[in-house]
Coordinates of C-alpha atoms in Angstrom, one line a residue:
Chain A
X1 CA -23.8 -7.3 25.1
X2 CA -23.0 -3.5 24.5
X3 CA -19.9 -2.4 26.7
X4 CA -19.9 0.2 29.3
X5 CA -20.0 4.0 28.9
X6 CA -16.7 4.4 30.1
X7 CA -15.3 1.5 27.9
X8 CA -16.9 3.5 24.7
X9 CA -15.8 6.8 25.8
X10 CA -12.2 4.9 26.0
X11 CA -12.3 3.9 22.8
X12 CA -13.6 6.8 21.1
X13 CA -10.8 8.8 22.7
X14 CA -8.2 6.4 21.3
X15 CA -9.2 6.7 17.7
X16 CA -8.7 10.3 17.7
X17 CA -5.6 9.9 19.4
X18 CA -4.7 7.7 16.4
X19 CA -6.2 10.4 13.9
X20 CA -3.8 12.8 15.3
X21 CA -0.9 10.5 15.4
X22 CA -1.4 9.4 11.4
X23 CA -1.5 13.0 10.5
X24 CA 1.0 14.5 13.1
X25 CA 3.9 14.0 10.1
X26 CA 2.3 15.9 7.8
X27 CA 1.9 19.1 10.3
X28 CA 5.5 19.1 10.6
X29 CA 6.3 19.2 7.0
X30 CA 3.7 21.5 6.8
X31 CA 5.1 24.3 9.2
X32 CA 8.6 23.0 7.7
X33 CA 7.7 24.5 4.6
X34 CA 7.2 28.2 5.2
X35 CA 10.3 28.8 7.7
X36 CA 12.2 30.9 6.4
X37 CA 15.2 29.5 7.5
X38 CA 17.4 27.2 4.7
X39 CA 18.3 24.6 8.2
X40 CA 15.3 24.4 9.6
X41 CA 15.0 24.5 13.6
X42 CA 11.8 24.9 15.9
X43 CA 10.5 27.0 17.0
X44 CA 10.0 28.7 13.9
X45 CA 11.0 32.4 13.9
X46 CA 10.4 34.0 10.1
X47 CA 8.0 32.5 8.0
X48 CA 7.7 33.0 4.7
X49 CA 6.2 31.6 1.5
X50 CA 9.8 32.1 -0.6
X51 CA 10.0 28.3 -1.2
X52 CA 6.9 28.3 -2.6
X53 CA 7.7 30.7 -5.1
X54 CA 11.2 29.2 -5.6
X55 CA 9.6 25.6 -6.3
X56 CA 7.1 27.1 -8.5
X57 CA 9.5 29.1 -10.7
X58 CA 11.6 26.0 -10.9
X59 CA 12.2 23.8 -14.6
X60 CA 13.2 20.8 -12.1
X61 CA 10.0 21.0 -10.1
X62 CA 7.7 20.9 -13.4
X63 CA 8.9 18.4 -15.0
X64 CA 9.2 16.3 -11.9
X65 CA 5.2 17.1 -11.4
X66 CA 4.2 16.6 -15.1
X67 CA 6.2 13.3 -15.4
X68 CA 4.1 12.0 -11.8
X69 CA 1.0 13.3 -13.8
X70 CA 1.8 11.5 -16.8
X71 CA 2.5 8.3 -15.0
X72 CA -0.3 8.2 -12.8
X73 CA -2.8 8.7 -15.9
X74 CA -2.3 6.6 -17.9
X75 CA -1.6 3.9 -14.5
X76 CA -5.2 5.0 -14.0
X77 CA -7.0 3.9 -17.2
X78 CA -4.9 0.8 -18.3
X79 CA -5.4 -0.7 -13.5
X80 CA -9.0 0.5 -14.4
X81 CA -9.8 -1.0 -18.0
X82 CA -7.7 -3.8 -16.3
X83 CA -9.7 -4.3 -13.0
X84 CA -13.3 -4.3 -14.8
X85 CA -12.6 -7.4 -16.6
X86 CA -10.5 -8.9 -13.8
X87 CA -12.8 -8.2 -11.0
X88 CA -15.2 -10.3 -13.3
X89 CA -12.8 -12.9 -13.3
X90 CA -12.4 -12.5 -9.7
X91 CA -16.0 -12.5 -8.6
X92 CA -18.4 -13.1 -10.8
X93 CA -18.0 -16.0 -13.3
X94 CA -17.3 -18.7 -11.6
X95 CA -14.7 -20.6 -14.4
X96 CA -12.3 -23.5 -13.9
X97 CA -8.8 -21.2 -12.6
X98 CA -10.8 -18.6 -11.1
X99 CA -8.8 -20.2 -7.4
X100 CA -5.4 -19.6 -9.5
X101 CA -6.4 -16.2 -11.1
X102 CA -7.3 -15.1 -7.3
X103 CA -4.4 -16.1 -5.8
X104 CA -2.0 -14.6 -9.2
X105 CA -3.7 -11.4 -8.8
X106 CA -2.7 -11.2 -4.3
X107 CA 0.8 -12.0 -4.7
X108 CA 2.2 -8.6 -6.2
X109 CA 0.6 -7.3 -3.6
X110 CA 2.4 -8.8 -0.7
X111 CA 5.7 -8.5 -3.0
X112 CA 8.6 -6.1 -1.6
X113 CA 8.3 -3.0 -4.1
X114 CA 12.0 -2.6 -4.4
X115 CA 12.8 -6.0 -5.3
X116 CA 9.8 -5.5 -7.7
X117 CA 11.5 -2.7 -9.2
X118 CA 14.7 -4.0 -9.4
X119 CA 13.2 -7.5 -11.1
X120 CA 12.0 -5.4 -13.5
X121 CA 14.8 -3.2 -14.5
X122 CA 16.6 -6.6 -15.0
X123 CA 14.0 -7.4 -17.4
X124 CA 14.0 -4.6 -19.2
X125 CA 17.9 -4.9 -19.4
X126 CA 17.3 -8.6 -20.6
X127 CA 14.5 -7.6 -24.0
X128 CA 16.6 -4.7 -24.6
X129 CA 14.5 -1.9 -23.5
X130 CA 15.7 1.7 -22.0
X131 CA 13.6 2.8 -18.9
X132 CA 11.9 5.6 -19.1
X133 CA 8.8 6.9 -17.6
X134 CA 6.8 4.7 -19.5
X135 CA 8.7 1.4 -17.8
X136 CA 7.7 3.3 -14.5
X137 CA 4.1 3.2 -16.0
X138 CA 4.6 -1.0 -16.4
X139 CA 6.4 -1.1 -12.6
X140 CA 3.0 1.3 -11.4
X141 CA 0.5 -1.6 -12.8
X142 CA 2.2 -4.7 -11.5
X143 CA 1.2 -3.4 -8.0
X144 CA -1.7 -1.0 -9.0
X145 CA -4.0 -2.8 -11.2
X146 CA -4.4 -5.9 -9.0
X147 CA -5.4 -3.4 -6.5
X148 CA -8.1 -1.8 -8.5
X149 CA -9.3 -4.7 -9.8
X150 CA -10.0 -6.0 -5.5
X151 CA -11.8 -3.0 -5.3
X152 CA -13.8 -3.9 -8.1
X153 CA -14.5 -7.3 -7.0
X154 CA -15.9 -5.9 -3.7
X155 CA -18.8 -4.6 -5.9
X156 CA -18.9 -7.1 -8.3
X157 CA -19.4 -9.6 -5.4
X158 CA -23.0 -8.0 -4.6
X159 CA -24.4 -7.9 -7.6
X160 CA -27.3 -10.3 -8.6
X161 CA -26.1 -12.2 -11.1
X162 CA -30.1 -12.7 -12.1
X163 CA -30.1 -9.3 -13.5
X164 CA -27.2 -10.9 -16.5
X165 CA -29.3 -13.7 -16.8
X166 CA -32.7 -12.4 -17.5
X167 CA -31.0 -9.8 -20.0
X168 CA -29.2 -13.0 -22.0
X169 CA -32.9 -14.8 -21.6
X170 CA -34.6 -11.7 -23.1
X171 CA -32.3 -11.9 -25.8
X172 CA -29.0 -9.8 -25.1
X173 CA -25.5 -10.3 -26.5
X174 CA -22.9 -10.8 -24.2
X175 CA -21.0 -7.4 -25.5
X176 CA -24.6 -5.5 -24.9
X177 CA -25.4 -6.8 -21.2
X178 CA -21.4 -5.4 -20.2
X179 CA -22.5 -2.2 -21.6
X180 CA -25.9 -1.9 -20.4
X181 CA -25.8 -4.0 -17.3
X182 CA -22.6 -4.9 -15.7
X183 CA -20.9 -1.6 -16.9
X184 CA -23.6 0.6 -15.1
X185 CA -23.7 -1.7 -12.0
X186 CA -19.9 -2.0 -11.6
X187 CA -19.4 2.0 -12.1
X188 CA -19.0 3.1 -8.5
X189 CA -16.3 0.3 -7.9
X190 CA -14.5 1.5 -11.1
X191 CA -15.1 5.2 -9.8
X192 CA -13.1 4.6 -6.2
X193 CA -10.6 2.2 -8.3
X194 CA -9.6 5.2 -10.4
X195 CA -9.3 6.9 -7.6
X196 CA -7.2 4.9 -5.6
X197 CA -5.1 3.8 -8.9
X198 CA -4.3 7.8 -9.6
X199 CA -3.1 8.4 -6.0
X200 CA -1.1 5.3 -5.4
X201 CA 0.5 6.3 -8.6
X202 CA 1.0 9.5 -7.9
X203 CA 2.7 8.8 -4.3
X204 CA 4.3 6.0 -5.0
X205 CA 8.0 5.9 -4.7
X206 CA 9.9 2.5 -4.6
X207 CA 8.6 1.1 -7.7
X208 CA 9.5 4.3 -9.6
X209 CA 12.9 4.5 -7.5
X210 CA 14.7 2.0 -10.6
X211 CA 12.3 1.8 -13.2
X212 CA 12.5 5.9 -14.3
X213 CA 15.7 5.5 -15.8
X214 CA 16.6 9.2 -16.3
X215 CA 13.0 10.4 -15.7
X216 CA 12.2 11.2 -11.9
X217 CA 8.9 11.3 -10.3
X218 CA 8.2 13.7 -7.6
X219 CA 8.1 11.5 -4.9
X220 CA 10.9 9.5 -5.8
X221 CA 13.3 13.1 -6.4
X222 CA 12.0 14.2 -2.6
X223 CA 13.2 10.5 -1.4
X224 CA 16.8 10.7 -3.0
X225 CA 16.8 14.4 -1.6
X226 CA 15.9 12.9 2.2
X227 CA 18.3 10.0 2.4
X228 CA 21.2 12.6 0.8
X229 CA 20.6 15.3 3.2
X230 CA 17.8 18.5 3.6
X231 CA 17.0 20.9 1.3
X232 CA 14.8 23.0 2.1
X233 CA 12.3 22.6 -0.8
X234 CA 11.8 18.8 0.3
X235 CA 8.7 20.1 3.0
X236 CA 7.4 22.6 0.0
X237 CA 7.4 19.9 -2.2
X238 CA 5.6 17.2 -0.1
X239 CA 3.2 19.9 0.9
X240 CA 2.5 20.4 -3.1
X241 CA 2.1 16.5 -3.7
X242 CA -0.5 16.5 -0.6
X243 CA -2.0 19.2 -1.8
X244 CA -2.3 17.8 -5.0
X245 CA -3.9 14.5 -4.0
X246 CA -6.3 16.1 -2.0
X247 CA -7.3 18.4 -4.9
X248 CA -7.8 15.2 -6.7
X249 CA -10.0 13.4 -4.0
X250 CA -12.0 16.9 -3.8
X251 CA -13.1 17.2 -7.3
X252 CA -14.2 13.4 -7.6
X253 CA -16.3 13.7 -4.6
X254 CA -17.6 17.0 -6.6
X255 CA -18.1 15.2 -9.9
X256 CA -20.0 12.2 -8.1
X257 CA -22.1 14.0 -6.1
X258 CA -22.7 16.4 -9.0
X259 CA -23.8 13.3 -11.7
X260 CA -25.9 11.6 -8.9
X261 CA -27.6 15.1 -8.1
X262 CA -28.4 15.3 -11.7
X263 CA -29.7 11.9 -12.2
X264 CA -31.8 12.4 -9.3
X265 CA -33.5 15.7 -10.7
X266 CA -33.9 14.0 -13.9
X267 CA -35.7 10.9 -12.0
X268 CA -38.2 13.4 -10.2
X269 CA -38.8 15.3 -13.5
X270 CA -39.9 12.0 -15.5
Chain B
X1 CA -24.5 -21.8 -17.9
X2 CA -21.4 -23.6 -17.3
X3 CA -19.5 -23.2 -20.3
X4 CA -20.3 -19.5 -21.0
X5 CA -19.2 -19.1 -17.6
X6 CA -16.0 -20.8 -18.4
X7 CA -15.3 -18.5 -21.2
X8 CA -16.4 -15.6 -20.0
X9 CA -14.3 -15.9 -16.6
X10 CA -11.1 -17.0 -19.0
X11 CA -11.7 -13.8 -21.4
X12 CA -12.3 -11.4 -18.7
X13 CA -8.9 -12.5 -17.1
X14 CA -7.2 -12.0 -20.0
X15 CA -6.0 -8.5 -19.8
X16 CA -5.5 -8.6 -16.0
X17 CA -3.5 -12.2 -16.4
X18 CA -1.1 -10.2 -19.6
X19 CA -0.1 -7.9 -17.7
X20 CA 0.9 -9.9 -14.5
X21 CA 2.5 -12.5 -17.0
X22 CA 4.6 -9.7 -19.1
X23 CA 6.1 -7.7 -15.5
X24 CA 5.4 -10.0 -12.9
X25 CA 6.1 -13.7 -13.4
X26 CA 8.8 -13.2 -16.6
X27 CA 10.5 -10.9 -14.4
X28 CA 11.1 -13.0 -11.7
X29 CA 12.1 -15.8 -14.0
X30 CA 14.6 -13.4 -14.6
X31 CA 15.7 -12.7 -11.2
X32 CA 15.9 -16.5 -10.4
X33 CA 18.4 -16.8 -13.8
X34 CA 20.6 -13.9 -12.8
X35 CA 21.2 -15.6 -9.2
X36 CA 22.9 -18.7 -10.6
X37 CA 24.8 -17.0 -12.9
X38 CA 28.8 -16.1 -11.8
X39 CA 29.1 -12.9 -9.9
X40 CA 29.6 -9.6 -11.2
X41 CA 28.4 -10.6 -14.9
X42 CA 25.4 -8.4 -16.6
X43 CA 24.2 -11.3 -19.0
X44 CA 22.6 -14.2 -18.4
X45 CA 24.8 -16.0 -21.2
X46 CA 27.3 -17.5 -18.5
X47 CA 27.4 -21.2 -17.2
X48 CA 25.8 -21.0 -14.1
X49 CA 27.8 -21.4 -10.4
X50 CA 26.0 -20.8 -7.8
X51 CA 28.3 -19.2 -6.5
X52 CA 26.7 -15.8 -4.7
X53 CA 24.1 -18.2 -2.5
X54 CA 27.7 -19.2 -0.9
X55 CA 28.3 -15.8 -0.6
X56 CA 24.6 -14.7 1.4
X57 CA 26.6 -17.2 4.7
X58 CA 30.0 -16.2 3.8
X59 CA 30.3 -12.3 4.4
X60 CA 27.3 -12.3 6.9
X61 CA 24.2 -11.1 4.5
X62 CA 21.8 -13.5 6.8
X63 CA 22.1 -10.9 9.4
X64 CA 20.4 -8.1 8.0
X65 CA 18.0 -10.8 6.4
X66 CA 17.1 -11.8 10.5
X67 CA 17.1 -7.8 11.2
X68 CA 14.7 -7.2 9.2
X69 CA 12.3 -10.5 9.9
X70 CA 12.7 -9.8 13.6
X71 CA 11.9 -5.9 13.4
X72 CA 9.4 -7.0 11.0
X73 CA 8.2 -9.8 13.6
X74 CA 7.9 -7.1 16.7
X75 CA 6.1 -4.7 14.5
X76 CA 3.5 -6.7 13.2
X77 CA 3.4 -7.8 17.3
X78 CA 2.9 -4.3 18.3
X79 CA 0.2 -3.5 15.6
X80 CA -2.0 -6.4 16.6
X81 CA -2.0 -5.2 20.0
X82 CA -2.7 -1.6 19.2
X83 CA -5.0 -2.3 16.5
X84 CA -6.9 -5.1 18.4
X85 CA -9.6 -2.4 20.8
X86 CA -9.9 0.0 17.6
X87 CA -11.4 -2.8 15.2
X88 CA -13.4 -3.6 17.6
X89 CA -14.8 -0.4 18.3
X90 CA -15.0 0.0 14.5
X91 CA -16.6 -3.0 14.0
X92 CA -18.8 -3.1 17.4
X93 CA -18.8 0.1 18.8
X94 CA -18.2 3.2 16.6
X95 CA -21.4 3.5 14.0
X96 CA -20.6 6.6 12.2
X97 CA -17.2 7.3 13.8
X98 CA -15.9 4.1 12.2
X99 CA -17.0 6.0 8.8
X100 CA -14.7 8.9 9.8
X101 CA -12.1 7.0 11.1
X102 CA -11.5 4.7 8.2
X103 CA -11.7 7.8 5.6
X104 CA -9.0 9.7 7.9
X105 CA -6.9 6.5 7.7
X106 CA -7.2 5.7 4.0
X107 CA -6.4 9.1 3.1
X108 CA -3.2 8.8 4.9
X109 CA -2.2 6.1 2.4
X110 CA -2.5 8.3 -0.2
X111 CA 0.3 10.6 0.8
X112 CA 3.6 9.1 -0.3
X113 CA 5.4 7.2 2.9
X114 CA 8.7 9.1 2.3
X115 CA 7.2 11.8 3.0
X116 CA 5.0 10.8 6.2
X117 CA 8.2 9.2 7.5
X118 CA 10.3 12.2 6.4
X119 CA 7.3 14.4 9.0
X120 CA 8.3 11.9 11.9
X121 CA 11.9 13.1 11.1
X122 CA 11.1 16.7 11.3
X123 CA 9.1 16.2 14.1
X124 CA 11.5 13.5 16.3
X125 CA 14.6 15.3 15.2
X126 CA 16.9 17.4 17.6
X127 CA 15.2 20.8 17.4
X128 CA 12.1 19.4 15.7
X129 CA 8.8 20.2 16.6
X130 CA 8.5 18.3 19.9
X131 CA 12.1 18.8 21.3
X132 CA 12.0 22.6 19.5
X133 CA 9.5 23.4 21.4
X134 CA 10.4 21.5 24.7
X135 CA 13.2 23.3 24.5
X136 CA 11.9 26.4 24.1
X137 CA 9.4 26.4 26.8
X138 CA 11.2 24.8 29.8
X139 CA 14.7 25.7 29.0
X140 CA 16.0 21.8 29.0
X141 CA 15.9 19.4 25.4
X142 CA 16.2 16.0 25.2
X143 CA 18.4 13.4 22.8
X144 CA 16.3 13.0 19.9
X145 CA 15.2 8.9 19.6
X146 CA 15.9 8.8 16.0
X147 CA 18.5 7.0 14.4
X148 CA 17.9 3.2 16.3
X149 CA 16.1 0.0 16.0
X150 CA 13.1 0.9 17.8
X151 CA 12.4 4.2 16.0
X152 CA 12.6 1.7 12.8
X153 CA 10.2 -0.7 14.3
X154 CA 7.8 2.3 15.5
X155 CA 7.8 3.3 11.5
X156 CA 7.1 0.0 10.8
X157 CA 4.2 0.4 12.6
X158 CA 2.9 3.6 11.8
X159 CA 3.3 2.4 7.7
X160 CA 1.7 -0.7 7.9
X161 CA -0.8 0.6 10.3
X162 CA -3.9 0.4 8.3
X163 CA -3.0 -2.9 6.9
X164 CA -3.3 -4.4 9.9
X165 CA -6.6 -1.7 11.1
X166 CA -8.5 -2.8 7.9
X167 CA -8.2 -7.0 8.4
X168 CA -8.9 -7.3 12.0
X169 CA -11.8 -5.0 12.1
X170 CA -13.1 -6.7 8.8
X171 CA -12.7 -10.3 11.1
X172 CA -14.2 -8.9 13.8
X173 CA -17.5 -7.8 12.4
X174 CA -17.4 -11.5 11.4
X175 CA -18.2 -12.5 14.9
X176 CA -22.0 -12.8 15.6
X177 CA -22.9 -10.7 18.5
X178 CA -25.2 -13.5 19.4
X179 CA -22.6 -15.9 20.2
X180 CA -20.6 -13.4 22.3
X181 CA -23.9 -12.9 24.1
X182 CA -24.5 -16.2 24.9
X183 CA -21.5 -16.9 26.5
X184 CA -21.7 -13.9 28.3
X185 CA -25.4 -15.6 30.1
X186 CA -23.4 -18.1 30.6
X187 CA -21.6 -17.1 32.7
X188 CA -17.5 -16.7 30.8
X189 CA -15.8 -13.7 31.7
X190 CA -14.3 -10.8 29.8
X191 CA -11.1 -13.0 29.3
X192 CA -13.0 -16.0 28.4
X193 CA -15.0 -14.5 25.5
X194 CA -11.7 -13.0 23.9
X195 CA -10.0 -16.2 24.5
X196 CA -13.0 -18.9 23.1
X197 CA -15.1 -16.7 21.1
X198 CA -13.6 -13.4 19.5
X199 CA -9.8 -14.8 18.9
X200 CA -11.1 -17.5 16.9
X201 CA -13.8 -16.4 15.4
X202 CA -11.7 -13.3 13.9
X203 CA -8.9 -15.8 12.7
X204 CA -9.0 -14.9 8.8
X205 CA -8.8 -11.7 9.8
X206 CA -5.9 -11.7 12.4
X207 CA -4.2 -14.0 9.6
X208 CA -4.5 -11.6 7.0
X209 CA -3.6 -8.3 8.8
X210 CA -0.3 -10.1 10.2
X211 CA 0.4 -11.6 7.4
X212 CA 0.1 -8.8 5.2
X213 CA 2.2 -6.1 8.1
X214 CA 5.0 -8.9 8.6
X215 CA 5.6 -9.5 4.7
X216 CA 5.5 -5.8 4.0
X217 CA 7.6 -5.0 6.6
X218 CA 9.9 -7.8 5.8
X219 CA 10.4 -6.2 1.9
X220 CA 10.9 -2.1 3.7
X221 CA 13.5 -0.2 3.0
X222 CA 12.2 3.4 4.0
X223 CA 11.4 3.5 7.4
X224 CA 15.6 2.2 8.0
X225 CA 16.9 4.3 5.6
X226 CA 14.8 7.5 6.6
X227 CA 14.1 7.2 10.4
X228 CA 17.2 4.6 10.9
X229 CA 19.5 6.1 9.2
X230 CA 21.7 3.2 8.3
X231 CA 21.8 2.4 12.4
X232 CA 20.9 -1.1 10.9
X233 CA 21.2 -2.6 7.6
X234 CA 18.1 -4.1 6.4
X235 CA 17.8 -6.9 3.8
X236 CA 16.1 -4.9 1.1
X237 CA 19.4 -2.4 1.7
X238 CA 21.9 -5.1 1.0
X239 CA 19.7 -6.0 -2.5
X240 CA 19.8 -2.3 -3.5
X241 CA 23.4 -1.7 -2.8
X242 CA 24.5 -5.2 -4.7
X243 CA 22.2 -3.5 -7.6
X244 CA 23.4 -0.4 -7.7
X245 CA 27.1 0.6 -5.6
X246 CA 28.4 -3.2 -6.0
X247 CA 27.0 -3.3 -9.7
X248 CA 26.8 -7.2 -9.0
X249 CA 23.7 -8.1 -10.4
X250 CA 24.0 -12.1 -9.6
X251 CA 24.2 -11.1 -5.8
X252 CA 21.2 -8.8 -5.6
X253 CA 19.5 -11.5 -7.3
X254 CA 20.5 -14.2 -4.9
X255 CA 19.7 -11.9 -2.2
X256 CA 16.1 -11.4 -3.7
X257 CA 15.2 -14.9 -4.6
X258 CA 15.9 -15.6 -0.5
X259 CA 13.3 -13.2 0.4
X260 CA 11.2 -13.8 -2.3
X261 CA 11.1 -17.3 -1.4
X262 CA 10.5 -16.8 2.2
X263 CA 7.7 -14.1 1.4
X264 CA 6.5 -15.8 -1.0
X265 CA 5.6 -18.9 1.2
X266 CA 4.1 -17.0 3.7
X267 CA 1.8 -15.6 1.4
X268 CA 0.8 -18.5 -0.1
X269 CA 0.5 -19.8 3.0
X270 CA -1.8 -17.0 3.8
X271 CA -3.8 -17.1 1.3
X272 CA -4.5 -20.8 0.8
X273 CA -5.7 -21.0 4.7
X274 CA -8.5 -18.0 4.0
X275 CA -12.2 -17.8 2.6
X276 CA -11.4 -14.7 -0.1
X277 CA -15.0 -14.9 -1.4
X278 CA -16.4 -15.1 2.2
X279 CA -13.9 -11.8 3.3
X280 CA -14.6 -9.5 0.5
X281 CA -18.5 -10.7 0.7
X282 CA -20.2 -12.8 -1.2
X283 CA -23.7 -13.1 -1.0
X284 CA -24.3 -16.1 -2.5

């Protein structure tokens, strides 16, 4: 039963109605960013690139950037070492709590973030321990790693678990069929769970907002600066934290395509 | 097979099950002790009173706790609407366009929402990009709609957007196209076939995706503090000033636990009604 022409033409026109929509924001900031102008107004008479060079000369603005950088990777390899054996856990062995582990692993997931941050810094107030950016890193994997390790599970839900077992029945340790089986197999879930772990991290504002101490986080500096009142370096900045993810999502889609390129010369050589 | 099963499974959750134990569970223990405890105190070595749950009825906190279910409620209302025809053309219609379409939308999740919401304020705003520009062409602006309830509830939904995108569509591919057609031969209308064969066919999917926009939304604090500015206080906004302006860590807590409790339940809820293995695809 296919619908009409006009009904698929309909639709098609509506999703990129709602691609221009989602993205709409971000051309704002972006034109935002090089007015001259410190109060910003449109239509936007001077532009110029002065912020730019401000933000970049700026003390503030690098460690803000190098403390989101720290943050984010080491978020990425602890949600990623994390998710391998947990999307196991999740998918693939089926074990007596594997209901209970599913359902432990949603709920920080539906859980307010600020109330998540908050529950923590109480914590940390309670064992005696002084946020700092590495508490933020601890607030990053409550919601983080659960996600990396669903993204996991995704993959490690279609794989034939026949593959394990005739490894184990020709012989194989369990430590040699992670590494030579399930390691390989799972690698492109672990590959976009990196991926997602690093940007979530790196965007992510309300679980950093109380968890810092007196660290800040680039997104979390360009929230305090919005609910305070404009400065004109907030659009630079958000431009320079887009920027940077996309830079990130860029050279993993290099890197992929680059190793699976390789492997496949090396396939046709042999 | 069993046992090594069994072991394996409880190994492999190990790391995964630390972590959640060490900042998830202890700290809500934490949170649930602080609320008991006498107001105003920073130690949890006080007999405990009770007293700030009076407190949540007494000065009128349950009103930003029903703001924000209800903007939370008409949000996750409007999303199912608008999202309802594009899952279906993802899941039915679109072949490669659903490709493009869901890359576009998951890369919009990975620029911080401050700052997407902070673009709607720079776009909405009086002399922002669409009344700048209004302005400038016909001579005549208009009041900018920032600043009220329903600009809160439209960043609701642009947020949570995908959350609610990703679940349907994912429910509605679970609907066999043979079972549409046959009630199609015989003879049900347009109407019917939503109505008898899509609706409930797609039900873990509708459950999640509201689910998941109404208990986020419930929980937000953004969208009222960036697009709202403080035109309504939110829930989340009480908990954050008790924590930090009121320093009265027993009524943040109490605050908390009342939305934890009622998210919480939904979740679980949620999530005790739905098939995980048979959404995320198992082939076995």
């Amino acid at each position: 039963m296919q619908p009409s022409r006009s009904t698929r033409i309909a639709l098609l026109i509506y999703g990129i109605v709602t691609i221009v929509v989602l993205y709409l924001p971000l051309i704002s900031v972006g034109f935002a960013s090089i007015s001259q102008a410190r109060y910003l107004s449109f239509p936007i008479k001077r532009y110029s690139t002065k912020w730019y060079a401000e933000a970049l000369q700026s003390d503030t603005v690098r460690d803000l950037l190098t403390t989101s950088l720290k943050v984010a990777v080491i978020v990425t390899v602890i949600s990623v070492a994390a998710a391998f054996f947990g999307a196991l856990a999740f998918a693939r062995y089926h074990w007596k709590f594997r209901t209970l582990f599913q359902k432990l692993i949603l709920l920080p997931i539906f859980f307010p973030q600020t109330v998540l941050g908050l529950a923590l810094l109480m914590w940390f107030n309670a064992v005696g321990v002084i946020p700092t950016w590495k508490t933020a890193v601890v607030a990053h994997l409550v919601w983080i790693a659960p996600i990396a390790t669903l993204i996991v599970a995704i993959r490690a839900y279609s794989f034939d678990p026949a593959l394990e077992e005739a490894a184990r029945d020709m012989g194989a340790g369990t430590l040699t069929i992670l590494r030579e089986i399930t390691l390989p197999l799972l690698m492109p879930g672990l590959v976009s769970a990196g991926l997602f772990a690093f940007l979530l991290s790196w965007g992510n504002f309300p679980l950093s907002l109380f968890t810092t101490g007196a660290d800040s986080t680039l997104p979390e500096w360009l929230y305090a600066k919005m609910v305070s009142g404009y400065s004109p370096l907030v659009p630079t900045l958000g431009v320079m934290s887009v920027v940077g993810s996309f830079l990130v999502i860029m050279v993993a889609f290099t890197v992929t395509w680059l190793v699976r390129a390789m492997r496949e010369s090396r396939t046709a050589m042999d | 097979m069993e046992r090594l099963d069994n072991r394996l499974g409880f190994f492999s959750a190990v790391p995964l099950g630390l972590i959640l134990l060490l900042s998830f569970l202890a700290p809500l223990v934490v949170v649930a002790l602080f609320s008991i405890m006498p107001q105003k105190v920073f130690s949890l070595a006080n007999m405990p009173d009770f007293s700030a749950y009076s407190v949540f009825f007494a000065q009128g906190y349950y009103r930003s706790l029903l703001w924000a279910l209800g903007m939370a409620f008409a949000a996750s209302l409007v999303l199912f609407v608008l999202c309802w025809p594009l899952a279906y053309g993802m899941a039915k219609v679109f072949g490669r366009f659903s490709l493009v379409l869901t890359i576009a939308v998951v890369m919009s999740l990975f620029v911080s929402e401050n700052i997407r919401l902070f673009g709607w304020v720079l776009t909405l705003m009086k002399g922002g990009l669409f009344e700048g520009y209004i302005r400038a062409w016909t001579g005549t602006g208009f009041e900018s709609p920032l600043y009220n309830t329903g600009i809160i509830i439209f960043g609701l939904v642009y947020v949570y957007f995908p959350f609610m995108l990703f679940p349907l569509a994912q429910g509605i591919s679970m609907v066999p196209d043979d079972t549409r057609q046959a009630a199609a031969d015989l003879g049900a209308t347009r109407w019917q076939i939503l109505r008898h064969v899509d609706l409930p066919l797609a039900a873990p999917g509708i459950v999640v995706g509201t689910l998941l926009t109404f208990v986020l939304g419930a929980g937000a604090l953004a969208e009222s503090k960036i697009l709202g500015g403080q035109a309504v206080i939110v829930i989340a906004d009480d908990i954050e000033t008790a924590f930090t302006f009121g320093q009265n860590w027993p009524l943040g807590s109490a605050l908390s636990m009342i939305l934890i409790l009622i998210i919480g339940g939904l979740a679980l809820f949620g999530v005790n009604r739905v098939d995980l293995d048979a959404i995320m695809g198992r082939k076995r």
